[in-house]
Amino acid sequence: MKKRFLTSISVVIGALTLLCGCALYGNDRSRTDYVYTYETDGKIIFYGVESVYGGDRLVFDKDAGTLALEESAEEVCFADPAVLDGKTFPRNSFEAIEGYEGLTEKLLEFDDKKDAPCVQAYALKAEDDTAYGFCNVYTSSTGFLSGGGQVDVKKIDRSILFTYSPVTNELTVLDEIKKGCVVAFNQTRCIYFYDRSYYSKEIGKEDAVKLCEDGAYDTGSTHYSYANFYFNGDYCIFKFHRGYNNYKKDYDNFLLFTMNGKKLAELHVPSNFK
């Protein structure tokens, strides 16, 4: 009886998905964070780039051209350079630090859905205290079981790169990428998702360099896979977690690129990593 009941529930959920035209989950590509680095003895240490299978810092050996995931007992503290971070989707926050509150209202204006805007944004402070960053605008969210508030890159409408002056409260649009979702940036270049692949280009220019395909794009109903992005002015790290709900098959894959699109190294971390 219990088995029959569970089967009935699965059928109902599947029918609702088809009839309502919405998925249970989406491929969220909004997990972007600034990464802190320290260079010593020909190695670049990236702090805060973690694997679910162990290790808490990623190390790039410049001479060998290799990546390694290492455990570390040291505590490292850095000042957060972000002046704005977040998204407006349900169960998420979207806010700016003191002095940059006006930027929030400017970004919300990019979405015509005034009552329920779907935007994600990230901005850093420049040396002159202006802000620079991106705003990803979505047509809608995905899902109906968890409040219908999940980010889904399939529903990306466009991405806008900008600068903002907290003194004059003026926002300047530098570039707009149709159907593109920015995941990393500096003051001259950006890296973005488009049609299951990632590209790097100079802000305001058309020509783009393809970096790689999305190694965690999930087409199933459960979406065990996901992607995280870590960046600073020089580097971008892709963390593709490939999940099958099977520890014998699950893995993390890390790819290190320069912001201009040059691949430096790759690291595959299986679920049995020690």
CSV table of C-alpha atoms in Angstrom, one decimal:
chain,number,residue,atom,x,y,z
A,1,MET,CA,0.0,0.0,0.0
A,2,LYS,CA,2.8,2.4,0.9
A,3,LYS,CA,4.6,1.7,-2.3
A,4,ARG,CA,1.5,2.3,-4.3
A,5,PHE,CA,0.9,5.6,-2.5
A,6,LEU,CA,4.5,6.8,-3.2
A,7,THR,CA,4.1,5.9,-6.9
A,8,SER,CA,0.8,7.9,-7.0
A,9,ILE,CA,2.6,10.9,-5.6
A,10,SER,CA,5.3,10.7,-8.2
A,11,VAL,CA,2.8,10.5,-11.0
A,12,VAL,CA,0.9,13.5,-9.6
A,13,ILE,CA,4.2,15.5,-9.4
A,14,GLY,CA,5.1,14.5,-12.9
A,15,ALA,CA,1.7,15.5,-14.2
A,16,LEU,CA,1.8,18.9,-12.5
A,17,THR,CA,5.2,19.5,-14.0
A,18,LEU,CA,4.0,18.9,-17.5
A,19,LEU,CA,0.7,20.7,-17.1
A,20,CYS,CA,2.1,23.7,-15.3
A,21,GLY,CA,5.0,24.0,-17.6
A,22,CYS,CA,7.5,24.4,-14.7
A,23,ALA,CA,10.3,22.3,-13.4
A,24,LEU,CA,11.0,21.2,-9.9
A,25,TYR,CA,14.5,22.6,-10.0
A,26,GLY,CA,16.7,24.8,-12.2
A,27,ASN,CA,20.3,25.1,-13.0
A,28,ASP,CA,21.4,27.9,-10.7
A,29,ARG,CA,24.4,29.9,-12.0
A,30,SER,CA,24.2,32.7,-9.5
A,31,ARG,CA,26.7,31.3,-6.9
A,32,THR,CA,29.4,33.9,-7.5
A,33,ASP,CA,32.0,34.9,-4.8
A,34,TYR,CA,35.1,37.0,-4.7
A,35,VAL,CA,38.1,34.8,-4.0
A,36,TYR,CA,41.2,35.9,-1.9
A,37,THR,CA,44.6,34.9,-3.1
A,38,TYR,CA,48.1,34.8,-1.7
A,39,GLU,CA,51.3,34.1,-3.7
A,40,THR,CA,54.3,32.4,-2.3
A,41,ASP,CA,57.2,30.2,-3.6
A,42,GLY,CA,55.8,30.1,-7.1
A,43,LYS,CA,52.4,29.1,-5.9
A,44,ILE,CA,49.0,30.9,-5.8
A,45,ILE,CA,46.8,30.0,-2.9
A,46,PHE,CA,43.0,30.5,-3.3
A,47,TYR,CA,41.2,30.7,0.0
A,48,GLY,CA,37.6,29.6,0.5
A,49,VAL,CA,37.4,27.4,-2.6
A,50,GLU,CA,36.1,24.2,-1.0
A,51,SER,CA,35.3,20.7,-2.1
A,52,VAL,CA,32.5,18.7,-0.4
A,53,TYR,CA,35.1,15.8,-0.4
A,54,GLY,CA,37.8,17.6,1.6
A,55,GLY,CA,40.2,20.5,1.5
A,56,ASP,CA,39.7,24.1,2.2
A,57,ARG,CA,42.0,25.9,-0.2
A,58,LEU,CA,43.0,25.5,-3.8
A,59,VAL,CA,46.7,25.8,-4.7
A,60,PHE,CA,48.0,26.5,-8.2
A,61,ASP,CA,51.7,25.6,-8.8
A,62,LYS,CA,52.8,28.0,-11.5
A,63,ASP,CA,55.9,26.0,-12.5
A,64,ALA,CA,54.2,22.7,-12.7
A,65,GLY,CA,50.9,24.1,-14.0
A,66,THR,CA,48.9,22.0,-11.6
A,67,LEU,CA,46.1,22.5,-9.1
A,68,ALA,CA,45.9,20.8,-5.7
A,69,LEU,CA,43.3,20.8,-3.0
A,70,GLU,CA,44.8,21.1,0.5
A,71,GLU,CA,43.8,21.1,4.1
A,72,SER,CA,44.8,24.1,6.2
A,73,ALA,CA,44.7,24.9,9.8
A,74,GLU,CA,45.5,28.6,9.4
A,75,GLU,CA,42.8,31.3,9.8
A,76,VAL,CA,42.8,33.9,7.1
A,77,CYS,CA,40.7,37.0,7.3
A,78,PHE,CA,40.1,39.5,4.4
A,79,ALA,CA,38.0,42.5,4.0
A,80,ASP,CA,35.0,41.8,1.8
A,81,PRO,CA,35.2,44.1,-1.3
A,82,ALA,CA,31.6,43.7,-2.3
A,83,VAL,CA,29.3,46.7,-1.9
A,84,LEU,CA,26.3,44.8,-3.2
A,85,ASP,CA,25.5,41.1,-3.4
A,86,GLY,CA,22.3,39.0,-3.6
A,87,LYS,CA,19.2,38.3,-5.5
A,88,THR,CA,15.5,39.2,-5.3
A,89,PHE,CA,14.1,35.7,-5.7
A,90,PRO,CA,11.9,34.5,-2.8
A,91,ARG,CA,13.8,33.3,0.3
A,92,ASN,CA,16.9,35.3,-0.8
A,93,SER,CA,18.2,38.7,0.2
A,94,PHE,CA,19.3,41.6,-2.0
A,95,GLU,CA,21.0,44.5,-0.3
A,96,ALA,CA,23.9,47.0,-0.4
A,97,ILE,CA,26.2,48.3,2.2
A,98,GLU,CA,25.8,51.7,3.7
A,99,GLY,CA,26.4,54.5,1.2
A,100,TYR,CA,25.4,52.3,-1.8
A,101,GLU,CA,21.7,51.8,-1.0
A,102,GLY,CA,20.8,53.9,-4.1
A,103,LEU,CA,22.3,51.2,-6.3
A,104,THR,CA,19.7,48.7,-5.2
A,105,GLU,CA,16.8,50.8,-6.6
A,106,LYS,CA,18.8,51.5,-9.9
A,107,LEU,CA,19.2,47.7,-10.5
A,108,LEU,CA,15.6,46.9,-9.8
A,109,GLU,CA,14.6,49.3,-12.6
A,110,PHE,CA,16.1,46.9,-15.1
A,111,ASP,CA,13.2,44.4,-14.5
A,112,ASP,CA,9.8,45.4,-15.8
A,113,LYS,CA,8.1,43.1,-13.2
A,114,LYS,CA,7.9,45.8,-10.5
A,115,ASP,CA,5.9,43.6,-8.1
A,116,ALA,CA,8.2,40.6,-8.3
A,117,PRO,CA,11.5,41.4,-10.0
A,118,CYS,CA,13.9,38.5,-10.7
A,119,VAL,CA,17.4,40.0,-10.6
A,120,GLN,CA,20.7,38.9,-9.2
A,121,ALA,CA,23.6,41.3,-8.8
A,122,TYR,CA,27.2,41.6,-7.6
A,123,ALA,CA,29.3,44.8,-7.3
A,124,LEU,CA,32.7,45.7,-6.0
A,125,LYS,CA,34.2,49.0,-4.9
A,126,ALA,CA,36.8,50.7,-7.1
A,127,GLU,CA,39.7,52.8,-5.8
A,128,ASP,CA,37.7,56.0,-6.3
A,129,ASP,CA,34.8,54.5,-4.3
A,130,THR,CA,32.6,54.0,-7.4
A,131,ALA,CA,31.0,50.6,-7.8
A,132,TYR,CA,31.4,48.3,-10.7
A,133,GLY,CA,29.6,45.0,-11.3
A,134,PHE,CA,26.8,43.1,-13.1
A,135,CYS,CA,23.1,42.6,-12.9
A,136,ASN,CA,21.5,39.4,-14.3
A,137,VAL,CA,17.8,39.8,-15.2
A,138,TYR,CA,15.6,36.8,-15.5
A,139,THR,CA,12.1,36.4,-17.1
A,140,SER,CA,10.9,34.4,-14.1
A,141,SER,CA,11.9,31.9,-11.4
A,142,THR,CA,11.6,28.1,-11.5
A,143,GLY,CA,9.9,25.6,-9.2
A,144,PHE,CA,6.6,25.2,-7.4
A,145,LEU,CA,7.3,22.9,-4.5
A,146,SER,CA,9.6,25.3,-2.5
A,147,GLY,CA,7.8,28.5,-3.0
A,148,GLY,CA,8.6,28.8,-6.7
A,149,GLY,CA,11.7,30.9,-6.1
A,150,GLN,CA,14.6,29.1,-7.6
A,151,VAL,CA,17.1,30.7,-9.9
A,152,ASP,CA,17.3,29.0,-13.3
A,153,VAL,CA,19.8,30.1,-15.9
A,154,LYS,CA,17.4,28.7,-18.6
A,155,LYS,CA,15.3,31.8,-17.8
A,156,ILE,CA,18.0,34.4,-18.2
A,157,ASP,CA,16.9,37.4,-20.2
A,158,ARG,CA,20.1,39.5,-20.2
A,159,SER,CA,23.0,40.6,-18.2
A,160,ILE,CA,24.0,44.3,-17.6
A,161,LEU,CA,27.5,45.5,-16.7
A,162,PHE,CA,27.7,48.9,-15.0
A,163,THR,CA,29.4,51.4,-12.9
A,164,TYR,CA,27.8,53.4,-10.2
A,165,SER,CA,28.6,56.6,-8.3
A,166,PRO,CA,27.4,56.8,-4.7
A,167,VAL,CA,28.0,60.5,-4.7
A,168,THR,CA,25.8,61.4,-7.7
A,169,ASN,CA,23.6,58.3,-7.5
A,170,GLU,CA,24.2,57.8,-11.2
A,171,LEU,CA,24.5,54.4,-12.9
A,172,THR,CA,26.2,54.0,-16.2
A,173,VAL,CA,25.5,50.9,-18.4
A,174,LEU,CA,28.8,49.6,-19.9
A,175,ASP,CA,27.5,46.5,-21.7
A,176,GLU,CA,24.5,44.3,-22.1
A,177,ILE,CA,24.6,40.6,-23.0
A,178,LYS,CA,21.4,39.1,-24.4
A,179,LYS,CA,20.6,35.7,-23.0
A,180,GLY,CA,23.9,35.8,-21.2
A,181,CYS,CA,24.5,35.3,-17.4
A,182,VAL,CA,27.6,36.9,-16.0
A,183,VAL,CA,29.5,34.9,-13.4
A,184,ALA,CA,32.8,36.8,-13.0
A,185,PHE,CA,34.2,40.2,-13.9
A,186,ASN,CA,36.8,42.9,-13.3
A,187,GLN,CA,36.9,46.5,-14.5
A,188,THR,CA,37.7,45.6,-18.1
A,189,ARG,CA,36.4,42.0,-18.8
A,190,CYS,CA,33.7,39.6,-17.9
A,191,ILE,CA,33.0,35.9,-18.0
A,192,TYR,CA,29.5,34.7,-18.7
A,193,PHE,CA,27.3,31.7,-19.3
A,194,TYR,CA,25.6,31.4,-22.7
A,195,ASP,CA,23.9,28.3,-24.1
A,196,ARG,CA,25.6,25.8,-21.7
A,197,SER,CA,29.1,27.2,-22.2
A,198,TYR,CA,31.2,30.0,-20.8
A,199,TYR,CA,32.9,32.9,-22.5
A,200,SER,CA,35.3,35.7,-21.7
A,201,LYS,CA,35.1,39.1,-23.4
A,202,GLU,CA,36.2,42.7,-23.0
A,203,ILE,CA,33.4,44.8,-21.6
A,204,GLY,CA,31.8,46.8,-24.4
A,205,LYS,CA,33.2,44.7,-27.2
A,206,GLU,CA,31.6,41.9,-29.2
A,207,ASP,CA,34.4,39.4,-29.7
A,208,ALA,CA,34.4,36.6,-27.1
A,209,VAL,CA,36.7,33.7,-26.2
A,210,LYS,CA,35.1,30.3,-25.4
A,211,LEU,CA,36.5,28.9,-22.1
A,212,CYS,CA,34.6,25.6,-21.6
A,213,GLU,CA,31.3,23.9,-21.6
A,214,ASP,CA,29.2,23.7,-18.4
A,215,GLY,CA,30.3,20.6,-16.7
A,216,ALA,CA,27.5,20.6,-14.2
A,217,TYR,CA,24.5,21.4,-16.3
A,218,ASP,CA,21.7,19.0,-15.2
A,219,THR,CA,18.8,17.9,-17.4
A,220,GLY,CA,17.2,15.6,-14.8
A,221,SER,CA,14.3,16.3,-12.5
A,222,THR,CA,16.4,16.2,-9.3
A,223,HIS,CA,19.4,18.4,-10.2
A,224,TYR,CA,22.0,16.9,-7.9
A,225,SER,CA,24.7,18.8,-9.9
A,226,TYR,CA,25.6,22.5,-9.4
A,227,ALA,CA,28.2,25.1,-10.2
A,228,ASN,CA,30.1,27.7,-8.1
A,229,PHE,CA,32.2,30.5,-9.3
A,230,TYR,CA,35.1,32.3,-7.6
A,231,PHE,CA,36.9,35.3,-9.1
A,232,ASN,CA,39.1,38.3,-8.6
A,233,GLY,CA,40.7,40.8,-10.9
A,234,ASP,CA,43.1,38.2,-12.4
A,235,TYR,CA,41.5,34.8,-12.1
A,236,CYS,CA,38.3,32.8,-12.3
A,237,ILE,CA,37.7,29.4,-10.9
A,238,PHE,CA,34.8,27.1,-12.0
A,239,LYS,CA,33.7,24.5,-9.5
A,240,PHE,CA,31.5,22.0,-11.3
A,241,HIS,CA,30.0,19.5,-8.9
A,242,ARG,CA,28.6,16.5,-10.8
A,243,GLY,CA,26.1,14.7,-8.7
A,244,TYR,CA,24.4,11.4,-9.3
A,245,ASN,CA,23.2,10.7,-5.8
A,246,ASN,CA,25.9,7.9,-5.8
A,247,TYR,CA,29.1,8.4,-3.9
A,248,LYS,CA,30.9,6.0,-6.3
A,249,LYS,CA,30.2,8.4,-9.2
A,250,ASP,CA,30.0,11.9,-7.7
A,251,TYR,CA,32.9,14.3,-8.1
A,252,ASP,CA,34.0,17.9,-8.1
A,253,ASN,CA,35.9,19.4,-11.1
A,254,PHE,CA,37.9,22.6,-10.7
A,255,LEU,CA,39.0,24.7,-13.7
A,256,LEU,CA,41.3,27.7,-13.3
A,257,PHE,CA,41.3,30.5,-16.0
A,258,THR,CA,42.7,33.9,-16.3
A,259,MET,CA,40.1,36.6,-16.8
A,260,ASN,CA,41.1,37.0,-20.4
A,261,GLY,CA,40.2,33.3,-21.1
A,262,LYS,CA,43.4,31.4,-20.8
A,263,LYS,CA,43.1,28.0,-19.1
A,264,LEU,CA,45.8,27.4,-16.5
A,265,ALA,CA,44.9,24.1,-14.8
A,266,GLU,CA,42.2,21.6,-14.0
A,267,LEU,CA,41.6,19.3,-11.0
A,268,HIS,CA,39.3,16.4,-10.7
A,269,VAL,CA,38.3,15.4,-7.2
A,270,PRO,CA,36.4,12.1,-6.8
A,271,SER,CA,34.1,11.4,-3.9
A,272,ASN,CA,36.6,9.1,-2.3
A,273,PHE,CA,39.2,12.0,-2.0
A,274,LYS,CA,41.2,11.8,1.2
